[in-house]
Short mmCIF file of C-alpha atoms and ligand atoms in Angstrom, two decimals:
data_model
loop_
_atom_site.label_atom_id
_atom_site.label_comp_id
_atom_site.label_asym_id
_atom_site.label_seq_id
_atom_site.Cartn_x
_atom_site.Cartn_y
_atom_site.Cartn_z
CA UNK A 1449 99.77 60.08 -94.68
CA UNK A 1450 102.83 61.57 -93.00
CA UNK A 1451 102.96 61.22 -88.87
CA UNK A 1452 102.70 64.83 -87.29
CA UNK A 1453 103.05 65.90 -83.87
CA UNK A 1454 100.98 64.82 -81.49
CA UNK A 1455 98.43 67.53 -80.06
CA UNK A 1456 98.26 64.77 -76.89
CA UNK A 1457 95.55 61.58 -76.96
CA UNK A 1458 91.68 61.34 -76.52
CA UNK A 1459 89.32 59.13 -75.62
CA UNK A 1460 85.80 58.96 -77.04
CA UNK A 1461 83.48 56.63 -75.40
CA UNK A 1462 80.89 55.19 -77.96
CA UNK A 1463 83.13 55.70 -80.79
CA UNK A 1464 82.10 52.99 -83.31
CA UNK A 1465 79.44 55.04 -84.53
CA UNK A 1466 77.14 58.24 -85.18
CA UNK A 1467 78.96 61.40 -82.90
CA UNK A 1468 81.56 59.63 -81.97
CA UNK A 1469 83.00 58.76 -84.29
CA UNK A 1470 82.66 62.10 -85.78
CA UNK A 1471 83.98 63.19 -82.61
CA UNK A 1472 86.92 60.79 -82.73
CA UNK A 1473 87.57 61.76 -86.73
CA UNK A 1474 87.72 65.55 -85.88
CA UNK A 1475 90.32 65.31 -82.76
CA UNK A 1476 92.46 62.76 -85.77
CA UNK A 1477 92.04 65.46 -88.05
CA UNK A 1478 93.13 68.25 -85.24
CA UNK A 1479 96.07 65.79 -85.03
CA UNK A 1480 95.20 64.00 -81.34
CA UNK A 1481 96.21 60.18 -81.18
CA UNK A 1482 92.83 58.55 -80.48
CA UNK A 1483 91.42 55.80 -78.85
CA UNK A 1484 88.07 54.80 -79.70
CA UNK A 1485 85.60 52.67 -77.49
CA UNK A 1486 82.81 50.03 -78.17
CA UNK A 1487 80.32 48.54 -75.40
CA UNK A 1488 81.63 44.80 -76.61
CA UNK A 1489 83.76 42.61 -78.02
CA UNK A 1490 81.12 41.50 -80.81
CA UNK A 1491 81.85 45.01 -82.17
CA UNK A 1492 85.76 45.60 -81.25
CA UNK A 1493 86.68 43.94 -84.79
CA UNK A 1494 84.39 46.93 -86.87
CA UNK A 1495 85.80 49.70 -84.14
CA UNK A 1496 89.40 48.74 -85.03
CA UNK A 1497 88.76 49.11 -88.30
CA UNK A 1498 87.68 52.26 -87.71
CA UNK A 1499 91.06 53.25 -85.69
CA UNK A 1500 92.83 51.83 -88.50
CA UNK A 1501 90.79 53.87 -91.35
CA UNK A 1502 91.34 56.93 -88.86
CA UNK A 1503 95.35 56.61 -88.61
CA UNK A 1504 95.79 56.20 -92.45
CA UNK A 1505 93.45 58.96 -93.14
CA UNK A 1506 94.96 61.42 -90.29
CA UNK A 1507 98.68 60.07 -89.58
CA UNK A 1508 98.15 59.72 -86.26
CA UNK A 1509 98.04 56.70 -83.90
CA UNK A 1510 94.72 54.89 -82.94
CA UNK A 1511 93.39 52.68 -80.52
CA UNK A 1512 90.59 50.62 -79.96
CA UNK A 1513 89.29 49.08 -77.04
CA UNK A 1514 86.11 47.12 -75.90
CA UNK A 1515 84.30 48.09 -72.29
CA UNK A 1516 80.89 48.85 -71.64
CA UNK A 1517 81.25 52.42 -69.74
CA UNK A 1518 78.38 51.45 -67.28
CA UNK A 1519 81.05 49.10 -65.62
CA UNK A 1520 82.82 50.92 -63.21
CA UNK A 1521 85.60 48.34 -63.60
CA UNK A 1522 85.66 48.14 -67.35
CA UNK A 1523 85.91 52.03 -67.41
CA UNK A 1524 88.87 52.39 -65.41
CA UNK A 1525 90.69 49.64 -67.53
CA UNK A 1526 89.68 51.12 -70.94
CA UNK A 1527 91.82 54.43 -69.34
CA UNK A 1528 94.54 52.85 -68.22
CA UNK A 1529 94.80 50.82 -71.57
CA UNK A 1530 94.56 54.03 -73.81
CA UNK A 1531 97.59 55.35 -71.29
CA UNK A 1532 99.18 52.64 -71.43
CA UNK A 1533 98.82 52.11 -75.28
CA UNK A 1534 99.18 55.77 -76.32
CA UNK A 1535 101.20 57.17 -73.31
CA UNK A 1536 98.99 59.69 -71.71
CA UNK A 1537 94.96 60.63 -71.34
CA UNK A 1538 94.67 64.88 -72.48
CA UNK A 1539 91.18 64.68 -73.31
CA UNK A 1540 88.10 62.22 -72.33
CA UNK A 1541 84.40 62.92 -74.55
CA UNK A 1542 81.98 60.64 -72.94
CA UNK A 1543 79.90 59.65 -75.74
CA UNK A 1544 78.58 56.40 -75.15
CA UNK A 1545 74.59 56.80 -74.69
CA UNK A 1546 71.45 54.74 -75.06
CA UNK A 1547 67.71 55.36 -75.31
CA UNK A 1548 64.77 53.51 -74.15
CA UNK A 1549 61.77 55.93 -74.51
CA UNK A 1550 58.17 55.71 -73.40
CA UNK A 1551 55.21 57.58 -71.61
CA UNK A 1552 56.00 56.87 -67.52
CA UNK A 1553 52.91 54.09 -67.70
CA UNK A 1554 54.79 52.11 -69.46
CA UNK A 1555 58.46 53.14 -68.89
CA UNK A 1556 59.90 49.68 -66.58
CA UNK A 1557 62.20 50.45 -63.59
CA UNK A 1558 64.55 47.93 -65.66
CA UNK A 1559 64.13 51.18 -68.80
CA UNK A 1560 64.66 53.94 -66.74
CA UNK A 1561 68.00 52.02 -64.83
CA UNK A 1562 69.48 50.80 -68.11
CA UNK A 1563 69.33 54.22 -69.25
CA UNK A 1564 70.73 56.16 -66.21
CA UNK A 1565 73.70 52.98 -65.71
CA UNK A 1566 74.85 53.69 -69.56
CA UNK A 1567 74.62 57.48 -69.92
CA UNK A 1568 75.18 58.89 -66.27
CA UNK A 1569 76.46 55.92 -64.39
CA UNK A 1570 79.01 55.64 -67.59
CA UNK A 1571 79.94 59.55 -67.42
CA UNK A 1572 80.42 58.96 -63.91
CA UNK A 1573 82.50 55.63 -64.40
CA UNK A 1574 84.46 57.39 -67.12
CA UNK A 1575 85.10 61.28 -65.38
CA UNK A 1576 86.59 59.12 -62.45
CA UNK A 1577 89.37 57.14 -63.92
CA UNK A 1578 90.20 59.41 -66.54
CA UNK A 1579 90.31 62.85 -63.33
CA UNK A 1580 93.12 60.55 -61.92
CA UNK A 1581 95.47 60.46 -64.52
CA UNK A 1582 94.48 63.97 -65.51
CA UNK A 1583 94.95 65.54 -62.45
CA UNK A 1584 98.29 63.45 -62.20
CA UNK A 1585 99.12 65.75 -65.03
CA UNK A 1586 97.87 68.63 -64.38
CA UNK A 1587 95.81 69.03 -67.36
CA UNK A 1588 93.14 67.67 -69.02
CA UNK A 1589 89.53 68.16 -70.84
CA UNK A 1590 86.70 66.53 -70.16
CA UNK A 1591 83.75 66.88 -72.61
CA UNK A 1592 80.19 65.11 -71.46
CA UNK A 1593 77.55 64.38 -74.00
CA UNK A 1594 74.11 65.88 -72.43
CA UNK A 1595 71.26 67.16 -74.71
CA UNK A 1596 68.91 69.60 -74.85
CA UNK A 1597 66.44 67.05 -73.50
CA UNK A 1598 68.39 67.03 -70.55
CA UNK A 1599 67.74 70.83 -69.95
CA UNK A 1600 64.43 71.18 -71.17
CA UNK A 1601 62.74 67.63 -70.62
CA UNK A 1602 61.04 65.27 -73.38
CA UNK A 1603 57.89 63.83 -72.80
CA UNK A 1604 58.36 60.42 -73.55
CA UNK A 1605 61.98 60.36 -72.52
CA UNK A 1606 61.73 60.89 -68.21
CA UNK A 1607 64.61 58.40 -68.28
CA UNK A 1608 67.08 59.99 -70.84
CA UNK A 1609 66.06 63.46 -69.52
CA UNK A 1610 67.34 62.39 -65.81
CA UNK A 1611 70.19 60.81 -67.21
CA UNK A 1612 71.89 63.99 -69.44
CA UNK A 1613 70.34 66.29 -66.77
CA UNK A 1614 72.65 64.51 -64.23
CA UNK A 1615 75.51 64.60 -66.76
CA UNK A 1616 75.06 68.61 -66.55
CA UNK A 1617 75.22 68.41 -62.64
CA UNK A 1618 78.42 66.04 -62.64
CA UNK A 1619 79.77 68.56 -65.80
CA UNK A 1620 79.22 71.34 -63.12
CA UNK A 1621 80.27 70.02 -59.91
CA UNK A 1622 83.87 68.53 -61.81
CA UNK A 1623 84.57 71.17 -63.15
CA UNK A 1624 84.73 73.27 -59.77
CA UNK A 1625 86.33 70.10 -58.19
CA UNK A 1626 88.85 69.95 -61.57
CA UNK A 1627 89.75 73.84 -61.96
CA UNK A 1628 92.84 74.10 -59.68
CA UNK A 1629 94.46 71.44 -61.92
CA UNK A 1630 94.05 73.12 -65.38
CA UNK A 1631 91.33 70.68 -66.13
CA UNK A 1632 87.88 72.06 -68.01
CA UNK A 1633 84.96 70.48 -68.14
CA UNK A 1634 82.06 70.88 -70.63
CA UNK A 1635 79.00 69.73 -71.58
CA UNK A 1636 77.85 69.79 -75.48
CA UNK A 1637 73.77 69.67 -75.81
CA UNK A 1638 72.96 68.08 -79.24
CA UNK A 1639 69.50 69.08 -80.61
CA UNK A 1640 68.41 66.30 -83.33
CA UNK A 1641 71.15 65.01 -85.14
CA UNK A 1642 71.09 62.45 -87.71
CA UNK A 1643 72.68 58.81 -86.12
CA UNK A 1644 71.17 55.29 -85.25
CA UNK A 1645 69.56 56.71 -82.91
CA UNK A 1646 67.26 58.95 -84.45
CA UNK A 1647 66.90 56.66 -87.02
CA UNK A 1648 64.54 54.90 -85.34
CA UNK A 1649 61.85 58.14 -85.50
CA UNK A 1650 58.78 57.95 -87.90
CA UNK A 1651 59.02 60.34 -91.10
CA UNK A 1652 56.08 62.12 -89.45
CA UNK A 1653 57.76 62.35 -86.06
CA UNK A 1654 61.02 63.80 -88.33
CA UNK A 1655 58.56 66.14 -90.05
CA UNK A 1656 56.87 67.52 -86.59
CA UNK A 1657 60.42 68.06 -84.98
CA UNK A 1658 62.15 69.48 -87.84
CA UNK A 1659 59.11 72.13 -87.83
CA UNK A 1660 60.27 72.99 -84.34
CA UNK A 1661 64.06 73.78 -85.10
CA UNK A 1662 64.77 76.89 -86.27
CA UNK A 1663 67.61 75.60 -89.38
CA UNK A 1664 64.23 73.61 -90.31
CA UNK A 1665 66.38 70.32 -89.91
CA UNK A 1666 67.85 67.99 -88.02
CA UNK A 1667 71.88 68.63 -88.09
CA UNK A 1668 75.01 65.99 -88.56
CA UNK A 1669 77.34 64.50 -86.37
CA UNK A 1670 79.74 66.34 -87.87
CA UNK A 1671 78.12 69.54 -86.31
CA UNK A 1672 78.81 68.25 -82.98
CA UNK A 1673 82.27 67.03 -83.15
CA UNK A 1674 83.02 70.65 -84.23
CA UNK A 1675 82.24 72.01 -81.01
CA UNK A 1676 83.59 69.16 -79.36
CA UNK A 1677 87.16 69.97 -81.08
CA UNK A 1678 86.91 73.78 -80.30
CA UNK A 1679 86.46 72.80 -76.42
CA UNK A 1680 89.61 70.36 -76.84
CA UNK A 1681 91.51 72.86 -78.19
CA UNK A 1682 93.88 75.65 -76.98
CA UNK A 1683 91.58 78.30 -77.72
CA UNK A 1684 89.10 76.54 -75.32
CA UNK A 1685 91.43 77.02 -72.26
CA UNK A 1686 89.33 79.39 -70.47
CA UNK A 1687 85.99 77.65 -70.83
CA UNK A 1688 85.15 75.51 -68.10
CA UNK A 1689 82.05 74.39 -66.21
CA UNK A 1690 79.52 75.17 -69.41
CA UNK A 1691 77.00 73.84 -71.28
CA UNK A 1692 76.95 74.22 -75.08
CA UNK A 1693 73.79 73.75 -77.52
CA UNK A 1694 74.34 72.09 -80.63
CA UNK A 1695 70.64 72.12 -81.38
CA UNK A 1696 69.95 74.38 -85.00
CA UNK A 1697 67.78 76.75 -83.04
CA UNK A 1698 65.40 74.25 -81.35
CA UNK A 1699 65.95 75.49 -77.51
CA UNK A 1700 65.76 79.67 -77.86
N1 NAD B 981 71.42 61.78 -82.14
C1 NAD B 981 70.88 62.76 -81.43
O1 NAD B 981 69.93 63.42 -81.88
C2 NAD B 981 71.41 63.11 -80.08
C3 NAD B 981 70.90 64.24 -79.43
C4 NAD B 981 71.38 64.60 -78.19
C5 NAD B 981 72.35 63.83 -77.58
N2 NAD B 981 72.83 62.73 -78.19
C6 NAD B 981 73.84 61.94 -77.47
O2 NAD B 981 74.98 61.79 -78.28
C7 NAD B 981 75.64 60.57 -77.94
C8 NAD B 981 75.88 59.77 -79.21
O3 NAD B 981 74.63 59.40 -79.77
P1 NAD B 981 74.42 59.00 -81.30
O4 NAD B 981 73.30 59.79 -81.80
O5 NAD B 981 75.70 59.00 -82.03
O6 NAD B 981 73.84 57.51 -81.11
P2 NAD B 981 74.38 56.08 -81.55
O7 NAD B 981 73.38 55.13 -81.00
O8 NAD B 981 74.69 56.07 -83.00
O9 NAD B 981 75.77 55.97 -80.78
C9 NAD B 981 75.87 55.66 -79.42
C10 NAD B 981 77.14 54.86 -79.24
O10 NAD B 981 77.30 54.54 -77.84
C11 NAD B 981 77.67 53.18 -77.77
N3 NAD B 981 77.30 52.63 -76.46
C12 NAD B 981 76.04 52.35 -76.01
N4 NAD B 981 76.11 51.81 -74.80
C13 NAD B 981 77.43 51.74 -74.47
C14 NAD B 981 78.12 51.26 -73.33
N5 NAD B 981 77.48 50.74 -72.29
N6 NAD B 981 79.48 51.34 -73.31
C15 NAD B 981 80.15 51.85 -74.38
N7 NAD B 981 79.54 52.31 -75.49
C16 NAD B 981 78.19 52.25 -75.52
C17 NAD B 981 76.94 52.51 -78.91
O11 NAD B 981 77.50 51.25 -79.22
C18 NAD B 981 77.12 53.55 -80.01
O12 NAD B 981 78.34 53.37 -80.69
C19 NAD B 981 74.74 59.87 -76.93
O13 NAD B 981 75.20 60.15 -75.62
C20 NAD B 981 73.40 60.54 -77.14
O14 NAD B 981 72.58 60.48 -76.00
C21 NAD B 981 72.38 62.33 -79.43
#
């Protein structure tokens, strides 16, 4: 395909896969230069591949880079790498999650930290390299993956609950801190959406939850990355500080 104008370069954390790389696709397709992220470099070859398939398909440039986001360290290099490598950071969707459910009796300290390092600790990690160069430029979106579980609790889930609960405090608390520099920042709250990681539910577990969403099913990554292109876009400009439900129904 042709090369069009940039519309400036994003980051998605957790990009090899599931939302996004849905995510990832739709800012190609809304003609963003992207750089995509996996936690290691046993995946990096499959994630370039997936840059590559996204700059044919889109005509735009893409980037991959290895770092696991719960490494303050390895966070701050994967942003200077995608400025480095694609000139400039607009906007940074911090993607990269992990689940490790069960009832509190049985939930480890070692489940509910690995939990809270990857999807908080990560967000964190992620909000704080990418605010410099953002508010360097004076611009800038920021887009944190929470979930409804993080507003209205799971049972089963008291570590993935804290964790996107505290990604809706930092969402809140940045965006205040972020405002004066034209930068907005958003939370999306996926319902059920099919990926890995609801993969690993029981048909009868599937069966119970889709009963509780009002669609009647679970929705696609490509539902999410919708909304998460809307909040990078223009149009978006005046929305800061929010957080958006993704969810078919299933919270109301
Ligand atoms: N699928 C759902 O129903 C659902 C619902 C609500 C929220 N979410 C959130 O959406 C996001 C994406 O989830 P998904 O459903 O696509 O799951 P997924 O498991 O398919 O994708 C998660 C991605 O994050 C990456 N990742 C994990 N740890 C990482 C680390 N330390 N550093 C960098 N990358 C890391 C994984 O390699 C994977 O590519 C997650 O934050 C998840 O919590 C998902």
């Amino acid at each position: 395909m042709e090369s069009m104008e940039t519309k400036g370069v994003a980051l998605v954390t957790g990009s090899g896969r599931g939302i996004g790389l849905a995510c990832a696709r739709e800012l190609a397709r809304r003609g963003f230069d992207v750089c995509l992220n996996c936690s290691s470099a046993v995946s990096l070859e499959r994630t370039a591949g997936a840059a590559e398939a996204i700059a044919q398909e889109f005509g735009v440039r893409a980037h991959a880079v290895a770092a696991d986001v719960s490494d303050a360290d390895a966070a701050k290099a994967m942003v200077d790498e995608a400025v480095q490598t694609l000139g400039r950071l607009d906007v940074l969707v911090n993607n990269a999650g992990i689940t490790r459910d069960g009832l509190i009796a049985r939930m480890n300290p070692e489940d509910f930290d690995a939990v809270v390092d990857v999807n908080l600790n990560g967000t964190f990690n992620c909000c704080k390299a990418a605010a410099k160069v953002m508010m360097k430029q004076r611009s800038g979106r920021i887009i944190n993956m929470s979930s409804v579980v993080g507003v209205a609790g799971n049972a089963g889930q008291v570590n993935y609950a804290a964790s996107k609960a505290g990604v809706i405090g930092i969402t809140k608390s940045l965006a205040k801190e972020l405002a004066r520099r034209s930068i907005t920042v958003n939370a999306v709250a996926p319902g059920f959406i099919s990926t890995d990681m609801t993969d690993a539910l029981t048909e009868e577990q599937r069966e119970a939850i889709a009963g509780r969403i009002g669609l009647g099913r679970f929705g696609e990554a490509e539902d999410v990355a919708a909304l998460v292109g809307f909040l990078a876009s223009p149009e978006a400009a005046y929305i800061t500080g929010q957080v958006i439900s993704v969810d078919g129904g299933l919270a109301i």
